[in-house]
Short mmCIF file of C-alpha atoms in Angstrom, two decimals:
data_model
loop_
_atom_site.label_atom_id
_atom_site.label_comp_id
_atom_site.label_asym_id
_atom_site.label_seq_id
_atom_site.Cartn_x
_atom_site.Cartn_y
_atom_site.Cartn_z
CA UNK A 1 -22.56 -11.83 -16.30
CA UNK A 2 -20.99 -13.75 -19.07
CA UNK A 3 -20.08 -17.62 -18.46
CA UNK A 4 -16.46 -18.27 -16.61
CA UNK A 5 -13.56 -19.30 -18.18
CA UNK A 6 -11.60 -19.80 -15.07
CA UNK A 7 -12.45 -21.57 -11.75
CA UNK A 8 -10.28 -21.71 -8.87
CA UNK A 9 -11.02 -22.93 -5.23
CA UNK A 10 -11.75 -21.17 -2.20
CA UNK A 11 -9.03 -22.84 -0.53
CA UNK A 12 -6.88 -21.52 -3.33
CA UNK A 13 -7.84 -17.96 -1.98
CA UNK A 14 -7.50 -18.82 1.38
CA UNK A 15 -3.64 -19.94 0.32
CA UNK A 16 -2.96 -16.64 -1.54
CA UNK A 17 -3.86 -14.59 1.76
CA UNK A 18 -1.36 -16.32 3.56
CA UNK A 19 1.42 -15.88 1.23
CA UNK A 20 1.24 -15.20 -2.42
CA UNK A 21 4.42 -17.32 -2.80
CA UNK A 22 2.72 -20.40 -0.69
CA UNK A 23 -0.03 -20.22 -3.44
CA UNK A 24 2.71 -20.24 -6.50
CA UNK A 25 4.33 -23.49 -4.69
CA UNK A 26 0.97 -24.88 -3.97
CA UNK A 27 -1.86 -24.02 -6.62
CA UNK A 28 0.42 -23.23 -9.39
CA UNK A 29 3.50 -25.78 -9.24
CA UNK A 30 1.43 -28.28 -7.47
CA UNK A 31 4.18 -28.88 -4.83
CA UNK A 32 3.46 -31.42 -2.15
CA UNK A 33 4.07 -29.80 0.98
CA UNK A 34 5.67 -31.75 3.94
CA UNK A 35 3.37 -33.99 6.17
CA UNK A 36 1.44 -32.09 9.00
CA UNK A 37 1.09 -35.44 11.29
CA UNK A 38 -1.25 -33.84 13.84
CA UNK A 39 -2.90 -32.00 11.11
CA UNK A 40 -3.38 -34.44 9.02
CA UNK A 41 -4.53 -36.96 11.45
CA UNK A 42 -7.06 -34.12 12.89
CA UNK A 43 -8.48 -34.02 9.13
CA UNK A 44 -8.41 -37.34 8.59
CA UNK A 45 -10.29 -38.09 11.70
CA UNK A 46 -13.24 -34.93 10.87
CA UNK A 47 -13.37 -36.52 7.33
CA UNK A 48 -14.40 -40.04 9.10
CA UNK A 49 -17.11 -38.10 11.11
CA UNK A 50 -18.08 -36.33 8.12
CA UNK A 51 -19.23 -39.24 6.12
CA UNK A 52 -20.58 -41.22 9.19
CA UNK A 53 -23.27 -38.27 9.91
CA UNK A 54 -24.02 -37.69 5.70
CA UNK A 55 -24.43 -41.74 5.84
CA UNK A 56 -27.14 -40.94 8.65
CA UNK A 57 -28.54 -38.49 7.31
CA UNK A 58 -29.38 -40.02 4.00
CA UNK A 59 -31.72 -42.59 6.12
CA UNK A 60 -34.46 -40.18 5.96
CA UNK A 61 -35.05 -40.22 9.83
CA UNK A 62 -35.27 -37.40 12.24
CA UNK A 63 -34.99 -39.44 15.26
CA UNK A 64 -32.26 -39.20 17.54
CA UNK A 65 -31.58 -42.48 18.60
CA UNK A 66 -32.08 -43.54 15.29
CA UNK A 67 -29.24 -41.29 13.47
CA UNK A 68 -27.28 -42.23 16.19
CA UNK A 69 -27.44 -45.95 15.60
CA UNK A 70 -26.85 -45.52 11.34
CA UNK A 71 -24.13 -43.10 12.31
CA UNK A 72 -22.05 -45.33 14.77
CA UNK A 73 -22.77 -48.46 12.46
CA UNK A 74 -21.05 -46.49 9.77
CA UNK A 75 -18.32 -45.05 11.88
CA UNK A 76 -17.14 -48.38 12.93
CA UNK A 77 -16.64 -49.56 9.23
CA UNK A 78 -14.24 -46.19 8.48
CA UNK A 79 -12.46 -46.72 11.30
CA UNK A 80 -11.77 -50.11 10.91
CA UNK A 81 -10.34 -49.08 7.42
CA UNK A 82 -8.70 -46.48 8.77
CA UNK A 83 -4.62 -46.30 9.01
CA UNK A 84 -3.84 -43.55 10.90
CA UNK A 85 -0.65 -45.26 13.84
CA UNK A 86 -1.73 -45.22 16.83
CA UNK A 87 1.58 -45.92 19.93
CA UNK A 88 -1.43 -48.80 21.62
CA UNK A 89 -4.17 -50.53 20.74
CA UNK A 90 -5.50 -48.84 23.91
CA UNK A 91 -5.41 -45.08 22.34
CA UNK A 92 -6.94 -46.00 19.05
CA UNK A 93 -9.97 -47.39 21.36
CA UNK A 94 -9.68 -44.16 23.01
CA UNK A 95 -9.47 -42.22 19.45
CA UNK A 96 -12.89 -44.13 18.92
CA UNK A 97 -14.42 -43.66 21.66
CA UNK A 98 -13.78 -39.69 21.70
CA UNK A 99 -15.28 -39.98 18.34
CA UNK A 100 -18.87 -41.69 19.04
CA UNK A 101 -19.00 -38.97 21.79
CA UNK A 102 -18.84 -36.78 19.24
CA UNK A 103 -20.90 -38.07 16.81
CA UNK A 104 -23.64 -38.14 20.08
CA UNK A 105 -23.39 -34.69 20.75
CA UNK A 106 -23.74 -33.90 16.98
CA UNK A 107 -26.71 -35.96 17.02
CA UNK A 108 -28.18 -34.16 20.54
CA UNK A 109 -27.30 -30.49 19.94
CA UNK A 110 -28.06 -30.35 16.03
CA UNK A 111 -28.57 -33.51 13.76
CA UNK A 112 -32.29 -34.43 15.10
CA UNK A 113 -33.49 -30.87 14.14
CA UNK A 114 -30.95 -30.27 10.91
CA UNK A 115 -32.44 -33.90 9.82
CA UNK A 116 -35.83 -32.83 9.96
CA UNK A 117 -35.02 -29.50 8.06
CA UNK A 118 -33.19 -31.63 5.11
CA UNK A 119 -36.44 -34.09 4.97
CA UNK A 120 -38.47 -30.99 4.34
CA UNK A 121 -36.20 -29.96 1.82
CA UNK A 122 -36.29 -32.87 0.39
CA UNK A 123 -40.56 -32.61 0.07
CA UNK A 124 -40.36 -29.59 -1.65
CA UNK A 125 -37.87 -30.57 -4.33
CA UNK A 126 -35.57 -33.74 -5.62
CA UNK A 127 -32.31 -32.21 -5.77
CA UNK A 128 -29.31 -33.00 -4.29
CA UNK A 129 -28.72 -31.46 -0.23
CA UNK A 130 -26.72 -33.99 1.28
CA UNK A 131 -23.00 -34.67 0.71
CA UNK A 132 -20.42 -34.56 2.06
CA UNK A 133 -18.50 -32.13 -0.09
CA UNK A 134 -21.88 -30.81 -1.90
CA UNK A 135 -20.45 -28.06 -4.83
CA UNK A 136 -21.23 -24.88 -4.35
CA UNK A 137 -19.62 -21.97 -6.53
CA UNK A 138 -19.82 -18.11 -7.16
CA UNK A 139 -18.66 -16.11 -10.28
CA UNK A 140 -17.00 -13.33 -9.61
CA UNK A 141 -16.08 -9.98 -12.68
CA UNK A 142 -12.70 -8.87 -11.91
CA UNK A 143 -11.58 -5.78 -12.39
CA UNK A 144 -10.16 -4.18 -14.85
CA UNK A 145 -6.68 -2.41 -15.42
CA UNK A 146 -8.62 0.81 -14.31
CA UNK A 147 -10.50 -0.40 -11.99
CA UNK A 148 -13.55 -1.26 -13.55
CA UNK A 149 -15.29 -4.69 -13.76
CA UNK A 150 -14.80 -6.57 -16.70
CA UNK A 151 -18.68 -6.56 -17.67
CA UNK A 152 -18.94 -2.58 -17.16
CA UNK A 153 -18.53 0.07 -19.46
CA UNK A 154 -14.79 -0.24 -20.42
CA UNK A 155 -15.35 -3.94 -21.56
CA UNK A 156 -14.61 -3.87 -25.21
CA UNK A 157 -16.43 -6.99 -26.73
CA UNK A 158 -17.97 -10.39 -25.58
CA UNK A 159 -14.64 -12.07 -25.28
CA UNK A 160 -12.93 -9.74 -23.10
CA UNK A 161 -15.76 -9.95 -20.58
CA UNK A 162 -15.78 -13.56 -20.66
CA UNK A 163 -12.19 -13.30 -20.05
CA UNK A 164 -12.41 -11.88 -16.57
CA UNK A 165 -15.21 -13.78 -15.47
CA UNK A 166 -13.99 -16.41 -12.59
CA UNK A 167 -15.73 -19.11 -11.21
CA UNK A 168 -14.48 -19.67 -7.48
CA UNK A 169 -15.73 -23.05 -6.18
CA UNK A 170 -16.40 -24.14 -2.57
CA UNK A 171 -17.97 -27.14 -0.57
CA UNK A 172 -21.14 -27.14 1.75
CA UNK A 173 -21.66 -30.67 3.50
CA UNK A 174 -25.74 -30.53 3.29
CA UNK A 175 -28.11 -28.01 2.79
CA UNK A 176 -31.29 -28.17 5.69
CA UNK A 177 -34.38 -25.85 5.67
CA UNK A 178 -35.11 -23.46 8.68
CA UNK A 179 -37.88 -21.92 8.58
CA UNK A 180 -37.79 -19.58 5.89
CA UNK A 181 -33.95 -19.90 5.47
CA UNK A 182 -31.94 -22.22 3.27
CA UNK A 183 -28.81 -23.07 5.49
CA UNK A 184 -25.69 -24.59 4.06
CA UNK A 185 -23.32 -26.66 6.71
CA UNK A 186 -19.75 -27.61 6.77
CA UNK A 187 -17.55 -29.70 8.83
CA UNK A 188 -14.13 -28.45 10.02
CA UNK A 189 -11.49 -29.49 12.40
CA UNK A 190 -12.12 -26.05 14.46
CA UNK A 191 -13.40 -22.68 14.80
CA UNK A 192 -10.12 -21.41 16.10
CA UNK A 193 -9.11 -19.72 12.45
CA UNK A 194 -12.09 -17.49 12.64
CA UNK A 195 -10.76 -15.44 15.31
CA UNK A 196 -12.86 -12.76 16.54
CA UNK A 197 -15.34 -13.61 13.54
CA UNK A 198 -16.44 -16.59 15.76
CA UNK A 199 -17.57 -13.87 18.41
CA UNK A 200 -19.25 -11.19 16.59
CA UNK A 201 -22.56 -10.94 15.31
CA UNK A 202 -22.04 -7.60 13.22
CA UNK A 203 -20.14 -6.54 10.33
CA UNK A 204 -20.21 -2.97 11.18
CA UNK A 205 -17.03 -2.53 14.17
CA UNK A 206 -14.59 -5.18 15.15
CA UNK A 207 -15.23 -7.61 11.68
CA UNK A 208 -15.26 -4.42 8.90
CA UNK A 209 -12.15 -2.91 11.46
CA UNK A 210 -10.25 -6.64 10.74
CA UNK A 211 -11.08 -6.87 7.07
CA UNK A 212 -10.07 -3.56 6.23
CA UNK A 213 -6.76 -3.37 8.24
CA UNK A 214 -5.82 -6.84 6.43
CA UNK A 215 -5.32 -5.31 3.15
CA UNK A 216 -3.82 -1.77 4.83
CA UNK A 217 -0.24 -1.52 4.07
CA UNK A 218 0.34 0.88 6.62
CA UNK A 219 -0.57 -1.41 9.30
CA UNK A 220 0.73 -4.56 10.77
CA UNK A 221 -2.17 -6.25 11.24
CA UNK A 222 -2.36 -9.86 9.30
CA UNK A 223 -5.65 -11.69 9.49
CA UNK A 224 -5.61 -14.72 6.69
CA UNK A 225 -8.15 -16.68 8.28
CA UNK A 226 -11.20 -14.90 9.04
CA UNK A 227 -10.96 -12.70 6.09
CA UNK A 228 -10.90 -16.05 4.08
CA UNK A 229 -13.78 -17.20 6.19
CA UNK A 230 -15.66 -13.94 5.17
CA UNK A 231 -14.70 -14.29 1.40
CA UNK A 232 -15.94 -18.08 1.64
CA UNK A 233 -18.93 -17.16 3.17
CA UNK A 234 -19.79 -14.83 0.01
CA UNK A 235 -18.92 -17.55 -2.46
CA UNK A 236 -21.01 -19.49 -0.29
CA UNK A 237 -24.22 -17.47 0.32
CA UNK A 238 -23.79 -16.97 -3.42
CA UNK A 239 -23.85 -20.40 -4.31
CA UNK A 240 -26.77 -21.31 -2.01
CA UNK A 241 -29.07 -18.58 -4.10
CA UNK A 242 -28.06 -20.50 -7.06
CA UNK A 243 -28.98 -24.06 -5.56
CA UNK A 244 -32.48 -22.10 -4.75
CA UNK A 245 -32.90 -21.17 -8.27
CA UNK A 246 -31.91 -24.41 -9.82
CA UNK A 247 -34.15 -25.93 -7.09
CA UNK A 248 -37.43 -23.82 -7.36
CA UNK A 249 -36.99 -22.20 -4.21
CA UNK A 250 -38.20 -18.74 -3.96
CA UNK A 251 -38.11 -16.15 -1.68
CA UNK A 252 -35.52 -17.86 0.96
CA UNK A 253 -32.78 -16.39 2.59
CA UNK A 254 -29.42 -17.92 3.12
CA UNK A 255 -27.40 -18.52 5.60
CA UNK A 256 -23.73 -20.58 6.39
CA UNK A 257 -22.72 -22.37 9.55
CA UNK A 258 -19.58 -23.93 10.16
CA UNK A 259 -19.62 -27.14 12.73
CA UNK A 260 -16.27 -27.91 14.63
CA UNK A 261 -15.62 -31.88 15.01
CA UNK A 262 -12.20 -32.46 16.17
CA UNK A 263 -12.38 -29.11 18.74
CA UNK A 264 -10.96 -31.26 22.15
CA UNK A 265 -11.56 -27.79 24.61
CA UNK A 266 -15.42 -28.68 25.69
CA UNK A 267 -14.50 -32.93 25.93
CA UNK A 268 -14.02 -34.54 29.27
CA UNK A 269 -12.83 -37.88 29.71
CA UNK A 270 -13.34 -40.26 32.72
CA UNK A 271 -10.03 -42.47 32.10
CA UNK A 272 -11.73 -44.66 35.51
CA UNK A 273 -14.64 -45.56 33.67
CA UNK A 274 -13.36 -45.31 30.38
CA UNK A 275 -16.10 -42.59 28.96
CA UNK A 276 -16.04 -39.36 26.86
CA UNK A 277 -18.58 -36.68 26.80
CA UNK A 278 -18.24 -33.70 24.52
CA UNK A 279 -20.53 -31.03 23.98
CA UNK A 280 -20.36 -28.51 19.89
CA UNK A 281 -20.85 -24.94 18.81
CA UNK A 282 -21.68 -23.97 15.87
CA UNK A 283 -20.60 -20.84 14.06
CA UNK A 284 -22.74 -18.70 11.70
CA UNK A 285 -21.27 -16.40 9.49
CA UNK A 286 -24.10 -14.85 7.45
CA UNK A 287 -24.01 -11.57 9.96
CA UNK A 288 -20.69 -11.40 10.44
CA UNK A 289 -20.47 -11.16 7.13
CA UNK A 290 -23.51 -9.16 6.23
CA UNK A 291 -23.54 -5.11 5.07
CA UNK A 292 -26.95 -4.34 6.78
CA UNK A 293 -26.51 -1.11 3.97
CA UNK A 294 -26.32 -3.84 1.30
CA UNK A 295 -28.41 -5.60 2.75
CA UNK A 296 -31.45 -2.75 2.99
CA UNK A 297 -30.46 -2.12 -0.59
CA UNK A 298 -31.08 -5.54 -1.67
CA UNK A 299 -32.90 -7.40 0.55
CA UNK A 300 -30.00 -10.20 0.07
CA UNK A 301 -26.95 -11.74 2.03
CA UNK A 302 -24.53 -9.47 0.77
CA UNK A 303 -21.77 -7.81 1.72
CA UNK A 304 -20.32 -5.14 -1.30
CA UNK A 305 -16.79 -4.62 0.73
CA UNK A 306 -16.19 -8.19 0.71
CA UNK A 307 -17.28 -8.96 -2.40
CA UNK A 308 -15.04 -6.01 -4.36
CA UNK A 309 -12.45 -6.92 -2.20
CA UNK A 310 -12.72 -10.84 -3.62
CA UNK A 311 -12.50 -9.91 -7.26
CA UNK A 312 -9.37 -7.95 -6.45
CA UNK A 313 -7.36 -10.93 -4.97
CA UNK A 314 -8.56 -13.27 -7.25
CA UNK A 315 -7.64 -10.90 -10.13
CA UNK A 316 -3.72 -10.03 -8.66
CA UNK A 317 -4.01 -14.00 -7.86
CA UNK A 318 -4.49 -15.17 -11.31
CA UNK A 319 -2.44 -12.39 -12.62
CA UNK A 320 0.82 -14.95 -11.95
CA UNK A 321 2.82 -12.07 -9.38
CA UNK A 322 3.53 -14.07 -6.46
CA UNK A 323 6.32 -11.85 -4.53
CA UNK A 324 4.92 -10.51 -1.46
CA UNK A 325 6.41 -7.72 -1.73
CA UNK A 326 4.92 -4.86 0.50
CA UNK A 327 3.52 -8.01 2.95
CA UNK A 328 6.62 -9.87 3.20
CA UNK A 329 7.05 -7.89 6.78
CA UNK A 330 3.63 -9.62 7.59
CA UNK A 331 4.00 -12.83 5.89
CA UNK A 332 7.88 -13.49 6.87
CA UNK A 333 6.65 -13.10 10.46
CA UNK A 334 3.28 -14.90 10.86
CA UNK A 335 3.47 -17.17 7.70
CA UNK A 336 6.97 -18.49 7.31
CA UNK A 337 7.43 -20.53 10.91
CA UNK A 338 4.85 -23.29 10.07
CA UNK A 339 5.23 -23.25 6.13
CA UNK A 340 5.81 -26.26 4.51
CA UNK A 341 7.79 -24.67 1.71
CA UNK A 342 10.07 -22.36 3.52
CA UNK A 343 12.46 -24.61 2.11
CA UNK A 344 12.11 -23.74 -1.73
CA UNK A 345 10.81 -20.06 -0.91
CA UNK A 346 13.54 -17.06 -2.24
CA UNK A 347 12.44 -14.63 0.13
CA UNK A 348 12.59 -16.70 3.27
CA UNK A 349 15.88 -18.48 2.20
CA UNK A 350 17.37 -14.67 1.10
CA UNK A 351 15.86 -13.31 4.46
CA UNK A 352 17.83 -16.19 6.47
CA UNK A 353 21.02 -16.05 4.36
CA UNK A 354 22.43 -12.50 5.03
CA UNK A 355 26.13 -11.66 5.10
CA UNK A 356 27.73 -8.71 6.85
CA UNK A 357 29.68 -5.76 5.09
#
């Protein structure tokens, strides 16, 4: 595959899915949306965690208590920096105190054992596994007018297939060893956008059913989120083989986990005694996301649906037509209540502004 001349972010994608005209505002214009409070706040908050628990982690310690303590000392230095408005003093203790109880549970239910895996890592090579925000990146042939891939048969010359080479980047927050697997971890608010790919296990039924009725005109159905989860876990997976290579790494597999820190549905709080206890989940993708056909074809973490089915959006994506056209059914009903540029959008304002006769 020739060298990319293009790179574009998996968030980008993720964008495009929703609404090809959110994207154009977005990506393209570079449009600041409206402030999300609650959202923003919620990131804001994960993004505090985030750094505490890479801080820890870069001790070199696998004890629990230990992490802990380097975790919590560097929380309390973010927070105090931190200027999210709070209505009391009393709730921004309470905003604190909801997240050392997370930061415990973290430690408990995964950050002894992840710790361990990233200091074995670490024995077998020097590179970089901890972040937060550690690059990782895929590049993707797009197809051609026919149909073809840019580096198949119809490409002309060199410069045409460099042409539709693309480079889609995305973010792990450290890479840990397990066993013979290579796994790549990132922080998000929730798991709540994966939908059922939080609960399956399997490509094959519910997940390839989802995927496929996505991109199905004739149906209704409008999945953004776990399809983007599914084309971030290829670009993903993808980029994890390629840390392996750069790092000497042979013969792992890879896998990619997504850790919730700001999910409030498993946290109890004793407002009497003034505690918090939480408990985490963590969500692997890899066989949600893996063609076990592919798979026994290649012995890799692949998926050939999703991946074909990536260099087609990126290639209408970077092809600059951002009407929704046959979607706009889809998008005017599931996208348009909680977009932040409804207001500058033709096809929302022309599908509220309607005259009679």
């Amino acid at each position: 595959m020739s060298e990319p001349t293009d790179a574009i972010p998996i968030e980008a994608v993720r964008t495009w899915l929703h609404c090809p005209r959110r994207y154009e505002f977005a990506h393209v214009d570079a449009l600041e949306p409206e402030p999300d409070g609650d959202r923003d706040s919620q990131q804001a908050r994960v993004d505090v965690i985030r750094r505490s628990i890479c801080t820890a982690l870069r001790r070199g310690e696998d004890d629990a208590d230990t992490l802990y303590e380097a975790a919590v000392d560097r929380l309390a230095t973010l927070w105090d920096a931190h200027d999210e408005r709070f209505h009391s003093r009393a709730q921004r203790t309470h905003e604190r105190t909801v997240l050392e109880a997370t930061l415990r549970a973290y430690i408990d239910e995964f950050g002894a054992d992840h710790a361990a895996g990233i200091r074995r890592l670490e024995a077998e090579t020097d590179g970089e596994v901890i972040g937060p925000v550690l690059p990782l990146a895929r590049s993707v042939s797009l197809p051609a007018p026919d149909g073809s891939t840019a580096d198949g048969p119809t490409a002309d010359d060199e410069s045409t297939a460099r042409s539709r080479t693309v480079r889609i980047d995305a973010t792990v927050d450290y890479v840990y060893a397990d066993g013979s697997s290579i796994v790549g971890v990132r922080f998000v608010p929730t798991l709540a956008p994966l939908g059922l790919v939080r609960y399956r296990s399997d490509w094959e039924g519910d997940v390839e059913r989802l995927f496929t009725d996505h991109f199905d005109t004739e149906t209704d159905a409008f999945d953004p989120e776990p399809v983007a989860a599914l084309f971030e876990t290829s670009v993903v997976l993808e980029g994890l083989r390629r840390l392996c290579d750069r790092l000497g790494l042979e013969r792992r597999t890879c896998r990619y986990v997504q850790l919730p820190l700001a999910d409030r549905t498993a946290t109890a709080v004793n407002w009497i005694r003034g505690t918090v206890e939480t408990s985490l989940e963590v969500a692997d993708l890899t066989d949600a996301y893996v063609d076990h056909h592919t798979f026994g074809m290649t012995l890799e973490h692949r998926n050939r649906s999703v991946d074909d089915r990536l260099a087609r959006v990126v290639a209408r994506l970077l092809d600059g037509g951002y009407a929704p056209a046959d979607r706009w059914p889809q998008i005017e009903r599931n996208a348009c209540p909680d977009c932040e540029y409804a207001v500058c959008c033709p096809e929302y304002i022309a599908s509220e502004v309607r005259f009679d006769g």
